[in-house]
Amino acid sequence: MKHRTEDQAIIAATRDWFENSRESIESFSTTLLIPALEDAGLAEVDRDSVESSANAYTRWRRAASMKVGRIIRGTQPFPLAWKWVWVACLPQHYQLEIRRELMAMAGSLYVPIPSFVAAGDEPTRAQAQLHRLAKEFGELLEHAKPGHNGYYDLNDDPRLVDRMMKEAVDLVEVVLCEVAAVSRGTGRPLPRFRMIALEMEG
């Protein structure tokens, strides 16, 4: 079975978003992707020229849209340097699934760096995401039909097994992310590392 490549996964998600929303290649290119690439230092836009006239702005939008359109249609290679910037321009639920798929392609789980929130005059704190734990656990239980008889065997429906395992891995990723947030926010070492350190001291 041939697996799709990273660029194919990103483009497929982008197309799906376009088909299920009012977003278009032009709006995505000019209001999201190109400005994000510019902020990341991956695209140079002559702002003075673009803002000098309506015609110049129209030409810029057309050129940007055409380039992104060629990438989406596969007539121009997907720039590797654009990968994460492009993903970050997608809606959150698309981002989550694409990041998970891209990390799986690399042989790893998707465990994002914990997000932090400023708490007034207090030190920055790690953001708790307990609602994600509850959501992922609920989805695992919802799709746990292969285990309802108390065991797993070759009689279980492969599609149901695959879905259950996907939901289980999603839960593992969220649990690891939450543990990392707890550790980063409180300054406490991760439990396994603490156990290793105690063994070494002993």
Backbone as a ProteinNet text record, in pm:
[ID]
protein_1_A
[PRIMARY]
MKHRTEDQAIIAATRDWFENSRESIESFSTTLLIPALEDAGLAEVDRDSVESSANAYTRWRRAASMKVGRIIRGTQPFPLAWKWVWVACLPQHYQLEIRRELMAMAGSLYVPIPSFVAAGDEPTRAQAQLHRLAKEFGELLEHAKPGHNGYYDLNDDPRLVDRMMKEAVDLVEVVLCEVAAVSRGTGRPLPRFRMIALEMEG
[TERTIARY]
84.3	0	87.8	62.8	142.3	86.3	173.2	130.5	151.5	65.5	81.2	196.8	249.7	363.7	315.8	410.6	375.7	301.6	354.1	289.3	149.7	132.8	0.5	-99.7	-53.5	-140.4	-181.7	-87.3	-115.2	-210.1	-183.6	-267.8	-408.2	-418.2	-549.9	-632.6	-570.3	-641.1	-683.3	-595.3	-626.4	-744.2	-742.6	-853.5	-985.3	-978.6	-1099.1	-1156.7	-1069.2	-1113.3	-1182.1	-1121.3	-1180	-1318.4	-1329.8	-1456.6	-1567.8	-1530.7	-1629.6	-1637.4	-1592.5	-1598.3	-1602	-1597.8	-1594.4	-1451.7	-1354.7	-1213.7	-1180.6	-1089.5	-1048.6	-897	-843.7	-699.3	-654.9	-732.9	-693.9	-693.4	-800.7	-806.2	-703	-686.6	-585.8	-446	-416.9	-283.9	-252	-344.2	-313	-339.3	-433.9	-463.5	-402.9	-364.6	-309.4	-166.3	-149.1	-20.1	92.7	75.5	183.8	223.2	127.6	167.4	242	199.3	268	409.3	425.1	558.3	646.6	587.5	662.1	709.8	621.4	657.9	769.3	769.3	871.3	999.9	1003.5	1122.5	1138.1	1028.1	1034.3	976.1	929.5	876.4	900	940.1	962	852.3	784.8	679.1	717.1	720.6	751.6	625.9	613.2	493	469.5	575.8	559.8	498.4	548.9	496.7	353	324.7	190.1	88.1	127.6	34.3	29.3	110.9	118.1	-5.7	-69.9	-189.3	-277	-401.9	-495.8	-452.8	-399.4	-354.2	-239.4	-144.1	-29.9	-76.4	-171.8	-224.2	-296.6	-372.4	-444.2	-346.2	-239.9	-138.5	-69.9	-43	22.7	-66.6	-195.1	-288.2	-297	-301	-311.4	-186.9	-68.5	57.4	69.2	33.6	40.3	-55.2	-176.2	-276.4	-235.4	-177.6	-135	-26	69.1	178	124.5	41.1	-15.8	-106.2	-180.3	-266.3	-187.7	-71.3	12.4	63.1	94.1	139.5	26	-93.7	-208.5	-244.6	-232	-264	-151	-35.2	75.9	161.8	145.1	226.8	354.1	365	486.2	516.6	643.3	677.5	637.7	603.4	570.4	701.2	722	847.7	857.3	961.6	978	977	1038.2	1046.9	910.3	810.6	676.9	591.6	637.1	552.3	480	552.2	489.5	415.5	462.7	390.6	255	253.6	128.7	32.5	82.6	-2.6	-63.1	16.3	-30.9	-138.9	-154.4	-258.5	-392.6	-393.3	-516.9	-598.4	-730.7	-811.9	-758.5	-787.6	-729.2	-749.9	-871.4	-896.1	-819.7	-798.4	-716	-570.1	-526.2	-387.5	-357.8	-447.6	-425	-404.8	-494	-483.7	-361	-329.5	-212.1	-84	-74.5	46.1	63.4	-46.8	-39.7	8.5	-44.6	-5.4	140.9	183.9	322.7	420.8	386.1	473.1	473.7	358.7	352.7	442.1	445.9	533.6	679.7	709.5	846.9	873.1	772.4	788.7	777.2	697.2	685.5	540.7	512.6	381.6	382.9	264.9	254.6	231	335.7	326.3	371.1	277.6	315	374.7	456.5	512.9	397.8	393	282.4	269.6	143.9	121.4	123.6	161.4	172.8	80.4	33.5	-52.9	5.8	-4.9	39.5	-70	-30.8	-129.6	-107.6	-126.3	-109.8	32.9	47.6	180.2	250.3	177.8	236.1	323.4	413.5	495.7	408.1	461	387.2	357.8	238	195.9	162	178.8	142.1	-9.5	-64	-208.1	-255.6	-351.9	-412	-511.3	-515.2	-604.4	-683.9	-740.2	-811.2	-932.7	-992.4	-1107.7	-1067.8	-940.6	-894.5	-880.3	-834.4	-825.2	-962.3	-1060.6	-1196.1	-1251	-1227.5	-1277.6	-1216.8	-1084	-1016.2	-1051.6	-1065.5	-1103.3	-1244.2	-1334.2	-1470.6	-1475.4	-1391.7	-1389.7	-1330.6	-1233	-1179.9	-1288.3	-1361.7	-1467.8	-1578	-1606.3	-1710.4	-1675.5	-1546	-1502.6	-1430.3	-1461.6	-1393.5	-1471.9	-1555.5	-1638.5	-1558.1	-1438.4	-1362.8	-1332.4	-1331.8	-1300.9	-1422.2	-1541.7	-1662.8	-1686.3	-1632	-1651.6	-1540.9	-1450.7	-1347.9	-1214.5	-1203.4	-1075.1	-1069.1	-949.9	-928.4	-879.6	-932.2	-884.5	-907.5	-875.8	-884.3	-1027.4	-1125.8	-1265	-1313.1	-1235.2	-1273.8	-1266	-1360.6	-1366.1	-1241.6	-1159	-1036.4	-1060.8	-1171.6	-1200.3	-1226.5	-1299.6	-1327.8	-1201.3	-1116.9	-990.4	-900.8	-889.9	-806.5	-854.4	-987.9	-1042.2	-1017	-1031.7	-1007.6	-861.8	-770.9	-628.4	-592.6	-655.8	-632.1	-673.7	-792.7	-842.4	-754	-701.1	-613.7	-483.1	-426.2	-302.7	-327.5	-443.2	-478	-480.1	-537.2	-543.1	-403.9	-318.5	-180.4	-109.3	-126.7	-61.7	-107.4	-238	-292	-244.5	-238.6	-190.2	-44.5	38.6	179.6	195.1	114.1	117.8	79.3	-21.7	-66.7	38.6	101.8	209.2	324.3	357.6	464.3	426.3	299.3	253.8	262.8	222.1	231.9	377.2	466.8	609	666.7	637	691.3	634.8	504.2	440.1	477.3	498.6	526	674.2	754.5	897	931.7	832.2	856.1	905.7	1005	1056.5	954.2	963.6	875.9	901.3	797.5	812.3	919.7	926.4	1025.3	1167	1189.5	1322	1360.5	1261.5	1287.9	1329.7	1262.8	1295.7	1437.2	1472.7	1607.1	1712	1683.4	1778.9	1797.7	1689.2	1698.9	1780.4	1762.1	1837.7	1986.6	2018.8	2159	2221.5	2142.1	2194	2215.8	2129.7	2140.5	2261.1
-119.2	0	124.1	214.3	335.8	442.5	496.8	601.1	737.4	833.1	965.5	1039.9	1135.9	1212.8	1331.3	1400.2	1514.1	1621.7	1657.4	1763.4	1721.5	1594	1545.8	1555.6	1524.8	1532.7	1677	1769.1	1911	1967.4	1935.3	1986.2	1926.8	1799.1	1735.3	1803.4	1835.1	1903.9	2043.9	2111.2	2246.4	2243.1	2148.4	2136.3	2105.6	2017.4	1982.2	2104.4	2187.5	2310.8	2403.3	2420	2506	2455.9	2322.8	2264.5	2275.3	2289.5	2293.4	2429.5	2532.9	2667.7	2767.8	2893.9	2999.4	3040.4	2971.9	3002.8	2963.5	3038.7	3011.1	3020.4	2978.6	2989.4	3134	3225.5	3366.7	3422	3399.6	3453.1	3386.5	3254.9	3182.8	3235.9	3255.8	3301	3439.7	3533.2	3674.1	3721.3	3658.5	3705.4	3617.8	3495.3	3404.5	3360.8	3286.2	3221.9	3320.3	3408.5	3499.9	3590.4	3652.2	3731.6	3649.4	3522.4	3436.4	3403.1	3377	3349.4	3472.8	3588.8	3714.6	3734.3	3709.1	3721.5	3624.9	3507.7	3405.9	3429	3532.4	3560.4	3468.4	3408.5	3312.9	3368.7	3492	3556.1	3705.5	3765.7	3909.5	3975.3	4070.9	4144.3	4291.6	4351.2	4493.6	4572.7	4605.3	4671.3	4807.5	4882.2	5014.1	5001.2	4900.6	4879.6	4831.4	4737	4679.6	4785.1	4873.2	4972.2	5099.6	5106.2	5229.3	5253.3	5144.7	5161	5037.5	5057.2	4945	4839.2	4881.4	4786.5	4701.4	4765.1	4691.1	4588.2	4626.4	4534.8	4418.3	4448.1	4342.9	4244.6	4297.3	4210.8	4123.6	4181.5	4105.3	3990.7	4018.8	3914.1	3802.8	3842.1	3743.4	3655.5	3718.7	3643.8	3548.1	3596.2	3511.1	3393.5	3420.9	3315.2	3212.7	3259.7	3168.1	3074.2	3128.4	3044.3	2937.1	2977.5	2881.6	2783.1	2831.8	2744.6	2636.6	2673.7	2574.5	2469	2511	2415.9	2319.5	2373.2	2290.5	2193.4	2238.4	2151.1	2054.4	2070.8	1978.9	2009.5	2128.3	2164.9	2238.8	2267.5	2329.1	2259.8	2227.1	2155.8	2233.2	2159.5	2219.6	2257.3	2384.3	2424.8	2367.4	2292.7	2230.5	2334.2	2449.3	2553.3	2610	2589.4	2641.8	2548	2427.4	2322.8	2366.8	2403.2	2432.1	2564.7	2660.8	2788	2763.3	2681.3	2647.6	2577.7	2478.6	2404.2	2498.9	2593.5	2687.4	2781.5	2791.6	2876	2803.9	2674.1	2596.9	2610.3	2585.6	2586.3	2484.5	2507.2	2428.9	2279	2235.1	2090.4	2026.4	2100.4	2048.6	2042.3	2146.2	2149.2	2027.2	1995.6	1884.3	1753.5	1723.7	1597.3	1592.7	1704.6	1707.1	1693.1	1763.2	1750.9	1606.9	1544.5	1404.5	1315.4	1338	1255.4	1277.7	1403.9	1433.4	1373.2	1380	1321.2	1169.3	1110.4	964.8	923.3	1004.9	976.1	975.5	1056.3	1063.5	958.3	873	766.4	812.6	917	972	1007	1035.3	1082.6	1235.1	1294.7	1440.3	1486	1538.4	1590.9	1736.7	1830.3	1970.8	2029.8	2132.8	2204.7	2268.9	2257.8	2315.9	2465.3	2513	2655.6	2725.4	2852.9	2928.4	3049.5	3087.9	3205.5	3299.2	3429	3528.7	3545.8	3553.9	3564.7	3695.8	3807.5	3936.8	3958.5	3986.8	4010	3879.7	3767.9	3640.1	3586.5	3492.2	3432.5	3364.3	3350.7	3283.4	3139.6	3094.6	2960.7	2876.3	2745.3	2654.1	2638.9	2634.3	2623.4	2480.4	2461.9	2330.3	2301.5	2176.4	2136.5	2012.5	2013.3	1895.7	1860.9	1961.2	1933.1	1843.4	1857	1771.2	1626.4	1608.4	1473.6	1407.6	1483.1	1428.9	1394.9	1484.2	1463.1	1337.9	1326.3	1212.3	1081.8	1085.3	963.7	921.1	1018.9	988.6	926.4	978.4	924.7	783.7	756.6	620.3	523.5	560.8	473.1	454.7	560.8	553.8	453.8	440.8	353.1	227.3	186.6	71.1	-58.6	-67.9	-186.8	-316.5	-318.8	-445.2	-504.2	-420.5	-471.5	-498.4	-479.4	-494.1	-636.9	-736.7	-875.1	-921.6	-830.2	-862.5	-906.4	-919.4	-959.4	-914.4	-923.1	-887	-1010.7	-1033.7	-1146.9	-1118.5	-1217.2	-1199	-1187.5	-1212	-1198.6	-1053.2	-966.6	-826.1	-759.1	-671.7	-598.9	-509.2	-529.9	-449.8	-298.9	-254.7	-110.7	-56.2	-134.5	-90.2	-92.4	-193.1	-201.6	-83.1	-51.5	61.5	191.5	210.2	333.6	339.9	227.2	225	257.3	197.9	224.1	369	427.3	568.7	655	627.9	707.3	687.6	566.3	539.5	618.6	621	696.3	846.6	894.2	1035.4	1069.5	978.7	1001.2	1002.7	910.2	905.8	1038.2	1091.3	1217.9	1330.8	1336.4	1443	1426.9	1302.9	1278.1	1322.6	1286.6	1325.8	1477.4	1542.8	1689	1752.1	1695.9	1749.9	1729.3	1612.3	1586.2	1684.2	1710.9	1806.8	1945.7	1984.1	2114.7	2125.7	2018.4	2016.7	2036.3	1962.9	1970.9	2109.3	2162.5	2293.1	2405.5	2396.8	2503.6	2506.1	2388.3	2381	2367.7	2335	2316.6	2179.9	2092.6	1959.6	1867.5	1781.8	1691.5	1585.3	1538.1	1429.8	1306.5	1231.6	1118.3	1018.5	975.4	875.9	928.5	1056.7	1114.5	1126.1	1154	1164.4	1028.7	923	788.6	749.5	784.8	755.5	828.8	957.8	1038.1	978.9	933.8	874.6	746.9	665.3	541.3	569	673.8	709.2	760.3	836.2	888.9	775.1	671.3	559.5	474.6
0	0	0	-94.5	-104.8	-12.3	72.9	165	100.3	136	77.6	143.1	71.8	119.7	203.7	266.7	352.3	275	157.6	81	35.4	2.3	-38.1	77.2	198.1	315.9	342.9	333.6	360.3	255.2	129.9	21.5	29	63.9	76.1	185.1	296.9	405.3	362.1	289.3	240.9	144.5	53	-42.1	29.3	128.2	202.7	272.5	327.6	393.3	292.4	176.8	73.6	32.9	17.7	-28.3	75.3	202	309.4	379.1	310	365.1	250.9	285.4	184.5	150.6	210.1	183	39	-22.3	-159.6	-169.1	-282.6	-304.1	-289.6	-345.7	-342.1	-200.3	-126	10.5	100.1	84.9	163.6	134.4	5.8	-34.6	17.8	-5.4	19.8	161.8	232.2	368	476.8	441.7	542.7	511.4	402.2	377	347.9	249.9	213	329.9	403.2	520.1	625.9	646	744.2	698.1	568.1	513.3	524	502.2	514.4	657.9	755	896.8	934.2	868.9	898.2	819.3	738.2	658.4	539.1	494.6	383.2	253.7	257.9	136.9	147.7	37.5	34.8	-47.6	13.4	-54.7	-55.7	-172.6	-186.4	-149.1	-21.4	28.3	-37.8	-58.8	-120.9	-259.7	-334	-469.9	-466	-378	-368.3	-327.7	-235.6	-183	-266.3	-371.6	-451	-536	-576.9	-660.6	-652.9	-691.2	-691.6	-791.6	-905	-1007.3	-957.6	-886.5	-833	-730.5	-647.2	-546.7	-612.7	-717.4	-790.3	-854.4	-912.5	-975.2	-871.8	-754.4	-647.6	-600.7	-579.6	-536	-639.9	-767.7	-874.1	-879	-867.4	-873.6	-755.1	-634.2	-515.1	-526.3	-572.8	-587	-691.6	-800.9	-906.5	-858.2	-779.7	-729.2	-634.9	-541.2	-446.5	-519.9	-618.8	-697.4	-770	-824.7	-893.4	-795.7	-673.6	-571.7	-536.3	-517.4	-480.9	-593.1	-717.6	-831.1	-864.8	-802.2	-823.1	-942.6	-1002.9	-1119.2	-1077.8	-947.1	-892.6	-760.9	-735.1	-610.7	-485.4	-382.9	-253.5	-184.5	-150.9	-85.4	56.6	83.8	214.8	326.9	301.5	404.7	441.6	356.2	383	467.7	491.2	549.5	676.5	779.5	907.9	906.1	826.9	814.4	749.1	644.2	574.2	669.7	742.4	836.5	939.9	989.2	1090.9	1038.8	906.7	847.5	835.4	857.7	846.9	975.8	970.8	1093	1193.6	1320.9	1428.6	1413.7	1378	1371.4	1256.2	1147.9	1039	1083.5	1153.2	1202.6	1287.5	1379.1	1471.6	1396.5	1303.5	1231.3	1140.9	1076.4	988.9	1069.6	1181.3	1265.1	1313.6	1350.3	1393.5	1280.4	1160.1	1046.5	1008.4	1008.4	972.1	1073.5	1201.4	1303.5	1292.3	1258.1	1239.1	1122.9	1017	903.5	946.3	1048.2	1099.3	1206.6	1233.6	1331.8	1475.3	1497.7	1632.1	1662.8	1789.7	1831	1828.6	1816.3	1818.3	1961.6	2024.7	2160.3	2155.3	2136.4	2121.2	2247.2	2228.8	2342.8	2417.9	2551	2627.3	2601.4	2591.9	2573.5	2708.9	2707	2830.9	2828.3	2947	2958.5	3062.5	3036.9	3133.7	3238.1	3363.2	3471.6	3547.6	3479.6	3543.4	3590.1	3719.5	3776	3813.8	3803.5	3840.3	3726.4	3757.2	3651.6	3546.6	3427	3320.6	3362	3330.6	3371.4	3250.2	3262.1	3153.6	3151.3	3030.5	3012.9	3035.8	3125.8	3147.3	3034.8	2989.1	2880.3	2920.3	3040.4	3090.4	3003.5	2940.2	2854.3	2737.4	2691	2581	2629.5	2753.7	2809	2812.3	2861.6	2871.9	2732.9	2636.4	2500.5	2437.9	2446.1	2383.1	2453.2	2586.3	2658.7	2619.8	2607	2566.1	2426.5	2335.8	2199.6	2196.4	2284.8	2292.6	2339.2	2443.1	2492.3	2387.8	2314	2211.7	2101.7	2072.6	1963.6	2014.8	2137.4	2197.2	2181.6	2078.9	2059.8	2052.5	1991.2	1986.3	2124.3	2227.9	2362.2	2448.6	2392.9	2473	2521.5	2451.7	2496.4	2590.8	2624.3	2722.5	2666.4	2533.4	2474.6	2329.3	2272	2131.4	2057.3	1938.5	1859.1	1710.6	1626.4	1481.8	1430.4	1516.9	1476	1482.1	1544.8	1554.9	1417.8	1390.3	1263.7	1251.5	1148.2	1133.5	1133.1	1072.5	1068.1	1207.2	1288.6	1425.1	1509.8	1486.1	1559.8	1525.9	1396.3	1354.5	1416.9	1419.1	1475.8	1625.6	1694	1838.2	1868.5	1791.1	1815.3	1786.8	1682.7	1653.6	1771.5	1824.8	1937.5	2061	2077.8	2192.5	2180.3	2060.6	2039.1	2055	2006.5	2025.6	2174.4	2254.7	2399.4	2459.9	2417.2	2468.2	2440.6	2320.1	2284	2375.2	2400	2484.3	2628.3	2677.6	2813.9	2828.3	2729.9	2735.6	2731.1	2650.1	2641.2	2775.4	2840.6	2969	3077.4	3076.8	3173.3	3152.9	3027	2996.6	3045.8	3029.9	3075.9	3227.4	3296.8	3443	3486	3421	3456.5	3427.7	3307.7	3268.9	3356	3386.7	3462.3	3608.9	3667.5	3811.3	3843.4	3741.9	3765.9	3821.1	3833.8	3887.5	3776.2	3805.1	3701	3664.1	3541.4	3498.5	3584.5	3623.9	3716.6	3678.7	3554.2	3514.4	3532.4	3496.7	3510.8	3658	3745.1	3887.1	3942.7	3896	3942.1	3899.2	3774.2	3726.1	3808.5	3841	3918	4058	4120.6	4254.8	4253.2	4145.9	4134.2	4119.5	4043.6	4023.1	4151.4	4229.3	4356.4	4454.7	4449	4541.1	4508.6
[MASK]
++++++++++++++++++++++++++++++++++++++++++++++++++++++++++++++++++++++++++++++++++++++++++++++++++++++++++++++++++++++++++++++++++++++++++++++++++++++++++++++++++++++++++++++++++++++++++++++++++++++++++

